[in-house]
Each structure stands twice: as C-alpha cells, then as structure tokens.
Amino acid sequence: PLVAEPGSQGYALAVTPEGIVGAATTAVGLYYASMTLSQLVRTKGQAIVIEAVHIVDWPDLQHRMVQYDIARGNTVDVTYWKRWIRELSRLKINEIMLYMEDDWHSPSYPFLGRPGTLTPAKAAELVAYAGDYHVTLVPQVESLGHADALLKHDELADLRLGGGTGAFCPQATGTLAFLDGLYAELASTFPQTDLVHIGGDEVWGFSADPRCAEMVAAQGEEGVYAFHLSNLAHLLKKRQRTMAFWGDEILNHPRTAEALPRESVVFDWHYGDQRDYPSIAFFQERGFERIYVCPAVHGFFDVYPQYRQAFGNIRGFIEAGVQRQVEGACCTTWGMNRGGN
C-alpha cells in the first residue's frame, strides 16, 4: 500500500515470495515503479532473481532535465534520439532540452538549419515518442548572444549587434519580428511544454552598436539587456509560453533583475565542485520562484570530461537546490570545443 501521498510521480513497490505489487496514483508513477523493478532484476544461472524488497519512492525535484548540445557539430538522428529518450526515462529523467543555434529547419525562414539537424517532421515524431515515455522535450534557441551560427546568414545581417555576428541587436528593427516567427513555430511544434529557453548568457557590450546608444545613455547596459529579455518574455507569453534563460548575466549585473518578469524561469548554472551555491538564494530573494539548478557533465572548454569535478558539481548543486526547494535541475552537456567529442 501507499503509506503516504507520494505525489504525481511517486510509487510504492513490493516484491515478496507471493508476487510483485506496484501502486501509484498516476500512470507516470506506475511507469517509474516498472523502471525500478527492471533495475532489480538479476540472473542466477538460468533463473531470473528479484530480491524481496519494499520501496516507497518519490522525486525531490519535479523537473529533472538533461540538455543536449545539438549545435556543436551534432545531428538529429531520430533512431539515436529515441534510444536516448528510452535510456534517460529509465533513469527517471523527465525532460530533455535541445540546445540549438542554426539547427532548426524553419518553414518561415528556409535559409535556416544546418544539414542533418532538427526539422519540424523530426521534432513532431520525437515529441510524440518522448510522451510515451513520460519525457517532455523543451526547445532552446539562442535569442541574444551565441548567435554566430544564426547571424552568419546574409538575410539577417541587419540584426547583428555592432556589425559582428556574435549577438542580436535589441534595437534593430527586425530582431523581434524574426524571433517571434521562430517562437511561433517552436510553440506549435513543441505543444507539450510551457517553456522556451532563449539563452541570454555571456553577452554584453550593447554600447558598441549606435542603435543602442540612446538607450545605453539613458538606462545603461543593464537596461538594454532587461529591455530585450522583457520583450522576448512578452512574445512567448502571447503564445502561452514562459521564457527560460541562463542566469549568469543577472548575477554579474544585479540591476538587470529589476525589470525582468518574475514568472520567467531562471537556469542558474555553475560548474564547480562545491557544496554551497548562494546564487539560488540571490534569485529567490529577488522574487524568481521558478529556478532550475544547472550542473554540467562537462564544460565547453574541456578537452575531455573532468568526471571527478562533474560528479561533485552535480551532487552538490542538486542537493543545494533541493534544500532551497527549487523547481528543477538541468544537467548540461556541451560539445567539447577542443576534445572533438
């Protein structure tokens, strides 16, 4: 029997000589009970053995996400992705975020999309498949910095910040219209999630573009950043989506937080092996109630994964998040810049 209310994802599992009983209040709870049962199976000679056990299990975090880096030379092979969905769901991961730059084959902007990456048809197939395994796919498309792969296209030349290709200009006439078109497609293709991640990390220097000069003079660089993210949040809200963004620039420039909508979801990322992550309290004290803690399997500049550091980072950050009662965790994986992996 369920000895306590386990929530929508919890279950009880009993293995006795008389038989096996799983109990839950939802289908996803029963699915997780079956995954745990499969992990208990052992072989002994020709026999299949399952030790007698009684388990009551529920997640500490409602959302348990892994991010996959499509942009760094990877493709979207549907067969491989289905295998990955199955394996992660077996470990009770219930969200996968697709990190994309020029990796979405857009019907509205046919010049977009590297060969072999994500098409609407592939996405629709994977979204449906993931749903069968209680996994939600969440799109991320770079909408401010890290935009080289998008802005290299001549069709988007007017949207470049300061004439480079690294970031969108928030004050360029066509920036919001272009991103709104992408968001419309993503919201339609990924109907099962309320999130669209817009990036927003590791970007600054708006004063380099004359179109931003007046706003920089009046509100500072922080004002331009907050202006752009607030606009993106508005575009997504009209499509019944919530903006998610990386939190590093808010930590670096706290004034920026003042103008951002508090319903936005902060992805707080740190990759150090530590036990204390004061940034979580920083965001909560400023009214951000929806937070994902984001450790990493490996960083972008690693030649090869530094597993000892990574495992300490994953454990420490998630434990800190549980203590602060955050909404979720997102374990990031990045294509290794020097390792070629």
mmCIF file of C-alpha atoms in Angstrom:
data_model
loop_
_atom_site.group_PDB
_atom_site.id
_atom_site.type_symbol
_atom_site.label_atom_id
_atom_site.label_comp_id
_atom_site.label_asym_id
_atom_site.label_seq_id
_atom_site.Cartn_x
_atom_site.Cartn_y
_atom_site.Cartn_z
ATOM 1 C CA PRO A 1 0.000 0.000 0.000
ATOM 2 C CA LEU A 2 0.977 3.646 -0.376
ATOM 3 C CA VAL A 3 1.979 4.632 3.161
ATOM 4 C CA ALA A 4 1.844 8.335 2.310
ATOM 5 C CA GLU A 5 0.793 10.552 -0.585
ATOM 6 C CA PRO A 6 3.755 10.202 -2.990
ATOM 7 C CA GLY A 7 2.710 12.946 -5.396
ATOM 8 C CA SER A 8 2.065 12.561 -9.106
ATOM 9 C CA GLN A 9 5.400 10.853 -9.806
ATOM 10 C CA GLY A 10 5.786 8.665 -6.728
ATOM 11 C CA TYR A 11 5.034 4.978 -6.255
ATOM 12 C CA ALA A 12 5.292 2.016 -3.923
ATOM 13 C CA LEU A 13 6.794 -1.297 -4.985
ATOM 14 C CA ALA A 14 6.687 -4.548 -3.026
ATOM 15 C CA VAL A 15 8.440 -7.776 -4.024
ATOM 16 C CA THR A 16 7.559 -10.816 -1.889
ATOM 17 C CA PRO A 17 7.569 -14.600 -2.407
ATOM 18 C CA GLU A 18 3.869 -14.300 -3.163
ATOM 19 C CA GLY A 19 4.306 -11.824 -6.002
ATOM 20 C CA ILE A 20 5.033 -8.266 -7.082
ATOM 21 C CA VAL A 21 2.779 -5.287 -6.422
ATOM 22 C CA GLY A 22 3.237 -1.732 -7.675
ATOM 23 C CA ALA A 23 0.977 1.106 -6.573
ATOM 24 C CA ALA A 24 0.748 4.740 -7.648
ATOM 25 C CA THR A 25 -1.829 7.453 -8.134
ATOM 26 C CA THR A 26 -0.854 8.191 -11.762
ATOM 27 C CA ALA A 27 0.359 6.421 -14.880
ATOM 28 C CA VAL A 28 3.761 8.070 -14.613
ATOM 29 C CA GLY A 29 4.124 6.751 -11.065
ATOM 30 C CA LEU A 30 3.396 3.214 -12.244
ATOM 31 C CA TYR A 31 5.878 3.687 -15.091
ATOM 32 C CA TYR A 32 8.622 4.651 -12.638
ATOM 33 C CA ALA A 33 7.714 1.644 -10.477
ATOM 34 C CA SER A 34 8.235 -0.590 -13.515
ATOM 35 C CA MET A 35 11.588 1.074 -14.256
ATOM 36 C CA THR A 36 12.751 0.417 -10.690
ATOM 37 C CA LEU A 37 11.571 -3.175 -10.949
ATOM 38 C CA SER A 38 13.570 -3.669 -14.159
ATOM 39 C CA GLN A 39 16.686 -2.429 -12.356
ATOM 40 C CA LEU A 40 16.196 -5.012 -9.585
ATOM 41 C CA VAL A 41 16.243 -7.972 -11.971
ATOM 42 C CA ARG A 42 19.305 -10.254 -11.709
ATOM 43 C CA THR A 43 20.179 -13.530 -13.372
ATOM 44 C CA LYS A 44 21.447 -16.544 -11.439
ATOM 45 C CA GLY A 45 22.326 -19.335 -13.793
ATOM 46 C CA GLN A 46 19.246 -19.882 -15.900
ATOM 47 C CA ALA A 47 16.971 -18.249 -13.329
ATOM 48 C CA ILE A 48 15.763 -14.667 -13.049
ATOM 49 C CA VAL A 49 16.022 -13.426 -9.478
ATOM 50 C CA ILE A 50 14.484 -10.360 -7.829
ATOM 51 C CA GLU A 51 15.312 -9.813 -4.176
ATOM 52 C CA ALA A 52 12.445 -9.268 -1.747
ATOM 53 C CA VAL A 53 12.098 -5.525 -1.158
ATOM 54 C CA HIS A 54 9.621 -2.808 -0.229
ATOM 55 C CA ILE A 55 10.202 0.633 -1.756
ATOM 56 C CA VAL A 56 8.319 3.907 -1.434
ATOM 57 C CA ASP A 57 9.904 6.434 -3.793
ATOM 58 C CA TRP A 58 9.175 9.952 -4.999
ATOM 59 C CA PRO A 59 11.301 12.681 -6.608
ATOM 60 C CA ASP A 60 12.808 15.556 -4.661
ATOM 61 C CA LEU A 61 12.577 17.722 -7.789
ATOM 62 C CA GLN A 62 9.535 17.876 -10.039
ATOM 63 C CA HIS A 63 11.602 18.553 -13.175
ATOM 64 C CA ARG A 64 14.736 16.518 -13.933
ATOM 65 C CA MET A 65 16.263 17.661 -17.204
ATOM 66 C CA VAL A 66 19.260 16.861 -19.373
ATOM 67 C CA GLN A 67 20.384 19.327 -22.040
ATOM 68 C CA TYR A 68 21.793 18.014 -25.312
ATOM 69 C CA ASP A 69 24.050 20.276 -27.389
ATOM 70 C CA ILE A 70 22.934 19.919 -30.993
ATOM 71 C CA ALA A 71 24.805 22.991 -32.221
ATOM 72 C CA ARG A 72 28.408 21.800 -31.870
ATOM 73 C CA GLY A 73 28.611 19.559 -34.898
ATOM 74 C CA ASN A 74 25.921 17.113 -33.819
ATOM 75 C CA THR A 75 22.973 15.895 -35.860
ATOM 76 C CA VAL A 76 19.470 14.777 -35.025
ATOM 77 C CA ASP A 77 19.296 11.108 -35.894
ATOM 78 C CA VAL A 78 15.800 10.032 -34.926
ATOM 79 C CA THR A 79 16.755 6.430 -34.126
ATOM 80 C CA TYR A 80 19.565 7.543 -31.816
ATOM 81 C CA TRP A 81 17.355 10.132 -30.154
ATOM 82 C CA LYS A 82 14.650 7.544 -29.484
ATOM 83 C CA ARG A 83 17.216 5.312 -27.828
ATOM 84 C CA TRP A 84 18.401 8.237 -25.723
ATOM 85 C CA ILE A 85 14.846 9.093 -24.689
ATOM 86 C CA ARG A 86 14.295 5.495 -23.584
ATOM 87 C CA GLU A 87 17.525 5.319 -21.593
ATOM 88 C CA LEU A 88 17.019 8.637 -19.828
ATOM 89 C CA SER A 89 13.409 7.829 -18.984
ATOM 90 C CA ARG A 90 14.613 4.547 -17.461
ATOM 91 C CA LEU A 91 16.662 6.703 -15.071
ATOM 92 C CA LYS A 92 13.563 8.848 -14.353
ATOM 93 C CA ILE A 93 14.759 11.885 -16.304
ATOM 94 C CA ASN A 94 11.556 13.585 -17.431
ATOM 95 C CA GLU A 95 12.776 16.494 -19.596
ATOM 96 C CA ILE A 96 15.310 16.896 -22.403
ATOM 97 C CA MET A 97 16.286 20.345 -23.652
ATOM 98 C CA LEU A 98 17.526 20.741 -27.224
ATOM 99 C CA TYR A 99 20.221 23.408 -27.435
ATOM 100 C CA MET A 100 20.012 24.960 -30.900
ATOM 101 C CA GLU A 101 21.682 27.744 -32.814
ATOM 102 C CA ASP A 102 21.351 27.304 -36.591
ATOM 103 C CA ASP A 103 19.792 23.872 -36.060
ATOM 104 C CA TRP A 104 16.078 24.462 -36.685
ATOM 105 C CA HIS A 105 14.866 23.981 -40.253
ATOM 106 C CA SER A 106 12.350 26.788 -40.215
ATOM 107 C CA PRO A 107 9.425 26.789 -42.665
ATOM 108 C CA SER A 108 9.217 30.593 -42.342
ATOM 109 C CA TYR A 109 12.951 31.158 -42.826
ATOM 110 C CA PRO A 110 14.081 28.426 -45.242
ATOM 111 C CA PHE A 111 17.697 29.600 -45.180
ATOM 112 C CA LEU A 112 17.999 28.358 -41.573
ATOM 113 C CA GLY A 113 19.087 24.900 -40.462
ATOM 114 C CA ARG A 114 22.366 23.030 -40.753
ATOM 115 C CA PRO A 115 22.190 19.741 -42.665
ATOM 116 C CA GLY A 116 21.092 16.804 -40.534
ATOM 117 C CA THR A 117 19.663 18.801 -37.647
ATOM 118 C CA LEU A 118 16.092 19.341 -36.467
ATOM 119 C CA THR A 119 13.179 19.551 -38.887
ATOM 120 C CA PRO A 120 9.518 20.012 -37.916
ATOM 121 C CA ALA A 121 8.830 16.434 -39.009
ATOM 122 C CA LYS A 122 11.640 15.019 -36.858
ATOM 123 C CA ALA A 123 10.544 17.143 -33.910
ATOM 124 C CA ALA A 124 6.921 16.037 -34.178
ATOM 125 C CA GLU A 125 7.964 12.375 -34.255
ATOM 126 C CA LEU A 126 10.270 12.764 -31.266
ATOM 127 C CA VAL A 127 7.780 14.795 -29.229
ATOM 128 C CA ALA A 128 5.171 12.056 -29.628
ATOM 129 C CA TYR A 129 7.682 9.300 -28.882
ATOM 130 C CA ALA A 130 9.000 11.083 -25.798
ATOM 131 C CA GLY A 131 5.460 11.496 -24.499
ATOM 132 C CA ASP A 132 5.031 7.724 -24.494
ATOM 133 C CA TYR A 133 7.989 7.575 -22.079
ATOM 134 C CA HIS A 134 6.821 10.469 -19.896
ATOM 135 C CA VAL A 135 9.582 12.744 -21.214
ATOM 136 C CA THR A 136 8.993 16.351 -22.274
ATOM 137 C CA LEU A 137 11.162 17.937 -24.975
ATOM 138 C CA VAL A 138 11.994 21.622 -24.407
ATOM 139 C CA PRO A 139 13.413 23.814 -27.211
ATOM 140 C CA GLN A 140 16.206 26.324 -26.687
ATOM 141 C CA VAL A 141 17.184 28.763 -29.428
ATOM 142 C CA GLU A 142 19.807 31.456 -28.956
ATOM 143 C CA SER A 143 17.974 34.785 -28.995
ATOM 144 C CA LEU A 144 20.642 37.264 -27.887
ATOM 145 C CA GLY A 145 24.253 36.084 -27.623
ATOM 146 C CA HIS A 146 25.930 32.960 -29.024
ATOM 147 C CA ALA A 147 24.165 33.813 -32.272
ATOM 148 C CA ASP A 148 27.075 33.475 -34.717
ATOM 149 C CA ALA A 149 25.571 30.458 -36.436
ATOM 150 C CA LEU A 150 22.272 32.257 -36.982
ATOM 151 C CA LEU A 151 23.571 35.710 -37.851
ATOM 152 C CA LYS A 152 26.114 34.448 -40.381
ATOM 153 C CA HIS A 153 23.222 34.326 -42.858
ATOM 154 C CA ASP A 154 23.152 37.413 -45.054
ATOM 155 C CA GLU A 155 19.378 37.578 -44.682
ATOM 156 C CA LEU A 156 19.891 38.539 -41.021
ATOM 157 C CA ALA A 157 22.749 40.996 -41.496
ATOM 158 C CA ASP A 158 20.678 43.967 -40.255
ATOM 159 C CA LEU A 159 20.094 42.233 -36.922
ATOM 160 C CA ARG A 160 23.764 41.970 -35.937
ATOM 161 C CA LEU A 161 24.955 43.838 -32.854
ATOM 162 C CA GLY A 162 27.720 46.288 -33.721
ATOM 163 C CA GLY A 163 28.248 44.770 -37.150
ATOM 164 C CA GLY A 164 29.555 41.453 -35.787
ATOM 165 C CA THR A 165 27.766 38.122 -35.793
ATOM 166 C CA GLY A 166 28.001 37.246 -32.093
ATOM 167 C CA ALA A 167 24.734 38.735 -30.850
ATOM 168 C CA PHE A 168 21.398 40.149 -31.899
ATOM 169 C CA CYS A 169 20.931 43.905 -31.676
ATOM 170 C CA PRO A 170 17.964 44.510 -29.352
ATOM 171 C CA GLN A 171 17.199 47.792 -31.101
ATOM 172 C CA ALA A 172 17.382 46.515 -34.668
ATOM 173 C CA THR A 173 14.060 46.961 -36.423
ATOM 174 C CA GLY A 174 13.623 43.327 -37.418
ATOM 175 C CA THR A 175 15.005 41.474 -34.386
ATOM 176 C CA LEU A 176 11.750 40.892 -32.534
ATOM 177 C CA ALA A 177 9.781 40.060 -35.673
ATOM 178 C CA PHE A 178 12.335 37.430 -36.665
ATOM 179 C CA LEU A 179 12.414 35.831 -33.213
ATOM 180 C CA ASP A 180 8.628 35.970 -32.948
ATOM 181 C CA GLY A 181 8.423 33.920 -36.130
ATOM 182 C CA LEU A 182 10.762 31.302 -34.674
ATOM 183 C CA TYR A 183 8.832 31.184 -31.398
ATOM 184 C CA ALA A 184 5.554 30.669 -33.253
ATOM 185 C CA GLU A 185 6.993 27.604 -34.970
ATOM 186 C CA LEU A 186 8.552 26.207 -31.803
ATOM 187 C CA ALA A 187 5.393 26.712 -29.751
ATOM 188 C CA SER A 188 3.413 24.847 -32.409
ATOM 189 C CA THR A 189 5.946 22.025 -32.757
ATOM 190 C CA PHE A 190 6.536 21.534 -29.002
ATOM 191 C CA PRO A 191 2.973 21.856 -27.649
ATOM 192 C CA GLN A 192 3.567 19.713 -24.552
ATOM 193 C CA THR A 193 5.894 22.170 -22.761
ATOM 194 C CA ASP A 194 5.218 25.620 -21.363
ATOM 195 C CA LEU A 195 8.900 26.593 -21.684
ATOM 196 C CA VAL A 196 11.003 28.070 -24.455
ATOM 197 C CA HIS A 197 14.610 28.757 -23.467
ATOM 198 C CA ILE A 198 16.042 31.896 -25.090
ATOM 199 C CA GLY A 199 19.689 31.607 -23.961
ATOM 200 C CA GLY A 200 20.784 35.067 -22.827
ATOM 201 C CA ASP A 201 24.143 34.059 -21.332
ATOM 202 C CA GLU A 202 27.615 35.516 -21.743
ATOM 203 C CA VAL A 203 26.609 38.614 -23.698
ATOM 204 C CA TRP A 204 27.174 42.316 -23.106
ATOM 205 C CA GLY A 205 28.620 45.335 -24.943
ATOM 206 C CA PHE A 206 25.453 46.921 -26.345
ATOM 207 C CA SER A 207 27.130 50.319 -26.490
ATOM 208 C CA ALA A 208 29.119 49.046 -29.489
ATOM 209 C CA ASP A 209 26.013 49.470 -31.650
ATOM 210 C CA PRO A 210 24.854 53.040 -32.471
ATOM 211 C CA ARG A 211 21.233 51.857 -32.494
ATOM 212 C CA CYS A 212 21.519 51.083 -28.782
ATOM 213 C CA ALA A 213 23.448 54.238 -27.852
ATOM 214 C CA GLU A 214 20.440 56.296 -26.736
ATOM 215 C CA MET A 215 19.070 53.528 -24.513
ATOM 216 C CA VAL A 216 22.534 52.803 -23.066
ATOM 217 C CA ALA A 217 22.917 56.502 -22.213
ATOM 218 C CA ALA A 218 19.521 56.593 -20.501
ATOM 219 C CA GLN A 219 19.362 53.185 -18.833
ATOM 220 C CA GLY A 220 22.836 51.681 -19.003
ATOM 221 C CA GLU A 221 23.797 48.335 -20.468
ATOM 222 C CA GLU A 222 21.604 46.660 -17.850
ATOM 223 C CA GLY A 223 18.602 48.492 -19.228
ATOM 224 C CA VAL A 224 19.200 47.241 -22.767
ATOM 225 C CA TYR A 225 19.578 43.643 -21.586
ATOM 226 C CA ALA A 226 16.408 43.820 -19.491
ATOM 227 C CA PHE A 227 14.540 45.529 -22.352
ATOM 228 C CA HIS A 228 15.373 42.713 -24.742
ATOM 229 C CA LEU A 229 14.568 39.839 -22.379
ATOM 230 C CA SER A 230 11.322 41.500 -21.321
ATOM 231 C CA ASN A 231 10.333 41.772 -24.974
ATOM 232 C CA LEU A 232 11.149 38.101 -25.532
ATOM 233 C CA ALA A 233 9.070 37.141 -22.495
ATOM 234 C CA HIS A 234 6.149 39.120 -23.946
ATOM 235 C CA LEU A 235 6.447 37.393 -27.323
ATOM 236 C CA LEU A 236 6.359 33.996 -25.638
ATOM 237 C CA LYS A 237 3.549 34.886 -23.251
ATOM 238 C CA LYS A 238 1.198 35.681 -26.111
ATOM 239 C CA ARG A 239 1.816 32.105 -27.293
ATOM 240 C CA GLN A 240 1.116 30.703 -23.804
ATOM 241 C CA ARG A 241 4.794 30.004 -23.209
ATOM 242 C CA THR A 242 7.128 31.028 -20.398
ATOM 243 C CA MET A 243 10.615 32.359 -21.029
ATOM 244 C CA ALA A 244 13.547 30.441 -19.561
ATOM 245 C CA PHE A 245 17.028 31.982 -19.557
ATOM 246 C CA TRP A 246 20.542 31.430 -18.221
ATOM 247 C CA GLY A 247 21.097 33.456 -15.048
ATOM 248 C CA ASP A 248 24.768 34.424 -15.245
ATOM 249 C CA GLU A 249 24.291 37.976 -16.517
ATOM 250 C CA ILE A 250 21.787 38.692 -13.752
ATOM 251 C CA LEU A 251 24.387 37.605 -11.213
ATOM 252 C CA ASN A 252 27.015 39.768 -12.895
ATOM 253 C CA HIS A 253 24.684 42.764 -13.236
ATOM 254 C CA PRO A 254 22.066 42.594 -10.438
ATOM 255 C CA ARG A 255 20.278 45.771 -11.551
ATOM 256 C CA THR A 256 19.088 43.860 -14.601
ATOM 257 C CA ALA A 257 16.775 41.770 -12.444
ATOM 258 C CA GLU A 258 14.646 44.768 -11.516
ATOM 259 C CA ALA A 259 12.875 44.937 -14.882
ATOM 260 C CA LEU A 260 12.509 41.242 -15.695
ATOM 261 C CA PRO A 261 9.172 39.439 -15.347
ATOM 262 C CA ARG A 262 9.266 37.313 -12.228
ATOM 263 C CA GLU A 263 7.370 34.415 -13.785
ATOM 264 C CA SER A 264 10.406 33.750 -16.004
ATOM 265 C CA VAL A 265 12.368 30.574 -15.267
ATOM 266 C CA VAL A 266 15.990 31.092 -14.220
ATOM 267 C CA PHE A 267 18.544 28.462 -15.236
ATOM 268 C CA ASP A 268 21.273 29.042 -12.650
ATOM 269 C CA TRP A 269 24.496 27.450 -13.934
ATOM 270 C CA HIS A 270 27.769 26.805 -12.087
ATOM 271 C CA TYR A 271 30.234 24.036 -12.845
ATOM 272 C CA GLY A 272 32.401 23.971 -9.702
ATOM 273 C CA ASP A 273 32.627 21.087 -7.228
ATOM 274 C CA GLN A 274 31.214 22.777 -4.141
ATOM 275 C CA ARG A 275 28.502 22.358 -1.548
ATOM 276 C CA ASP A 276 27.304 25.956 -1.246
ATOM 277 C CA TYR A 277 25.571 27.750 -4.129
ATOM 278 C CA PRO A 278 24.475 31.184 -2.802
ATOM 279 C CA SER A 279 23.192 32.190 -6.234
ATOM 280 C CA ILE A 280 19.995 30.215 -5.589
ATOM 281 C CA ALA A 281 19.113 32.482 -2.651
ATOM 282 C CA PHE A 282 20.134 35.515 -4.761
ATOM 283 C CA PHE A 283 17.424 34.754 -7.310
ATOM 284 C CA GLN A 284 14.807 33.743 -4.756
ATOM 285 C CA GLU A 285 15.332 36.937 -2.769
ATOM 286 C CA ARG A 286 14.633 38.906 -5.961
ATOM 287 C CA GLY A 287 11.318 37.193 -6.498
ATOM 288 C CA PHE A 288 12.201 34.479 -9.021
ATOM 289 C CA GLU A 289 10.255 31.466 -7.816
ATOM 290 C CA ARG A 290 10.907 29.174 -10.792
ATOM 291 C CA ILE A 291 14.554 28.079 -10.757
ATOM 292 C CA TYR A 292 16.484 25.192 -12.277
ATOM 293 C CA VAL A 293 19.930 24.414 -10.865
ATOM 294 C CA CYS A 294 22.269 23.548 -13.735
ATOM 295 C CA PRO A 295 25.429 21.492 -13.177
ATOM 296 C CA ALA A 296 27.406 20.022 -16.075
ATOM 297 C CA VAL A 297 28.717 16.675 -17.237
ATOM 298 C CA HIS A 298 31.479 18.590 -18.990
ATOM 299 C CA GLY A 299 32.163 22.174 -19.971
ATOM 300 C CA PHE A 300 32.636 23.628 -23.411
ATOM 301 C CA PHE A 301 36.379 24.157 -22.969
ATOM 302 C CA ASP A 302 37.173 20.703 -21.566
ATOM 303 C CA VAL A 303 39.452 18.554 -23.701
ATOM 304 C CA TYR A 304 37.824 15.558 -22.049
ATOM 305 C CA PRO A 305 35.241 15.246 -19.253
ATOM 306 C CA GLN A 306 36.557 16.009 -15.775
ATOM 307 C CA TYR A 307 34.359 13.440 -14.119
ATOM 308 C CA ARG A 308 35.539 13.890 -10.530
ATOM 309 C CA GLN A 309 34.673 17.568 -10.665
ATOM 310 C CA ALA A 310 31.492 16.950 -12.636
ATOM 311 C CA PHE A 311 30.082 14.366 -10.231
ATOM 312 C CA GLY A 312 30.814 16.637 -7.260
ATOM 313 C CA ASN A 313 29.190 19.551 -9.081
ATOM 314 C CA ILE A 314 26.089 17.541 -9.978
ATOM 315 C CA ARG A 315 25.614 16.173 -6.474
ATOM 316 C CA GLY A 316 26.403 19.401 -4.623
ATOM 317 C CA PHE A 317 24.320 21.700 -6.806
ATOM 318 C CA ILE A 318 21.270 19.445 -6.859
ATOM 319 C CA GLU A 319 21.416 18.929 -3.084
ATOM 320 C CA ALA A 320 21.599 22.703 -2.649
ATOM 321 C CA GLY A 321 18.629 23.075 -4.965
ATOM 322 C CA VAL A 322 16.590 20.530 -3.035
ATOM 323 C CA GLN A 323 17.348 22.353 0.208
ATOM 324 C CA ARG A 324 16.152 25.635 -1.333
ATOM 325 C CA GLN A 325 13.097 23.885 -2.845
ATOM 326 C CA VAL A 326 13.775 24.839 -6.440
ATOM 327 C CA GLU A 327 11.576 23.632 -9.268
ATOM 328 C CA GLY A 328 14.058 21.537 -11.199
ATOM 329 C CA ALA A 329 17.561 20.587 -12.261
ATOM 330 C CA CYS A 330 19.112 20.669 -15.720
ATOM 331 C CA CYS A 331 22.324 18.728 -16.200
ATOM 332 C CA THR A 332 24.069 20.260 -19.204
ATOM 333 C CA THR A 333 26.271 18.588 -21.765
ATOM 334 C CA TRP A 334 28.272 20.682 -24.221
ATOM 335 C CA GLY A 335 30.119 19.658 -27.333
ATOM 336 C CA MET A 336 33.763 19.788 -26.333
ATOM 337 C CA ASN A 337 35.500 22.657 -28.101
ATOM 338 C CA ARG A 338 38.975 21.128 -28.068
ATOM 339 C CA GLY A 339 38.203 17.481 -27.449
ATOM 340 C CA GLY A 340 36.244 16.970 -30.648
ATOM 341 C CA ASN A 341 33.597 14.943 -28.803
#
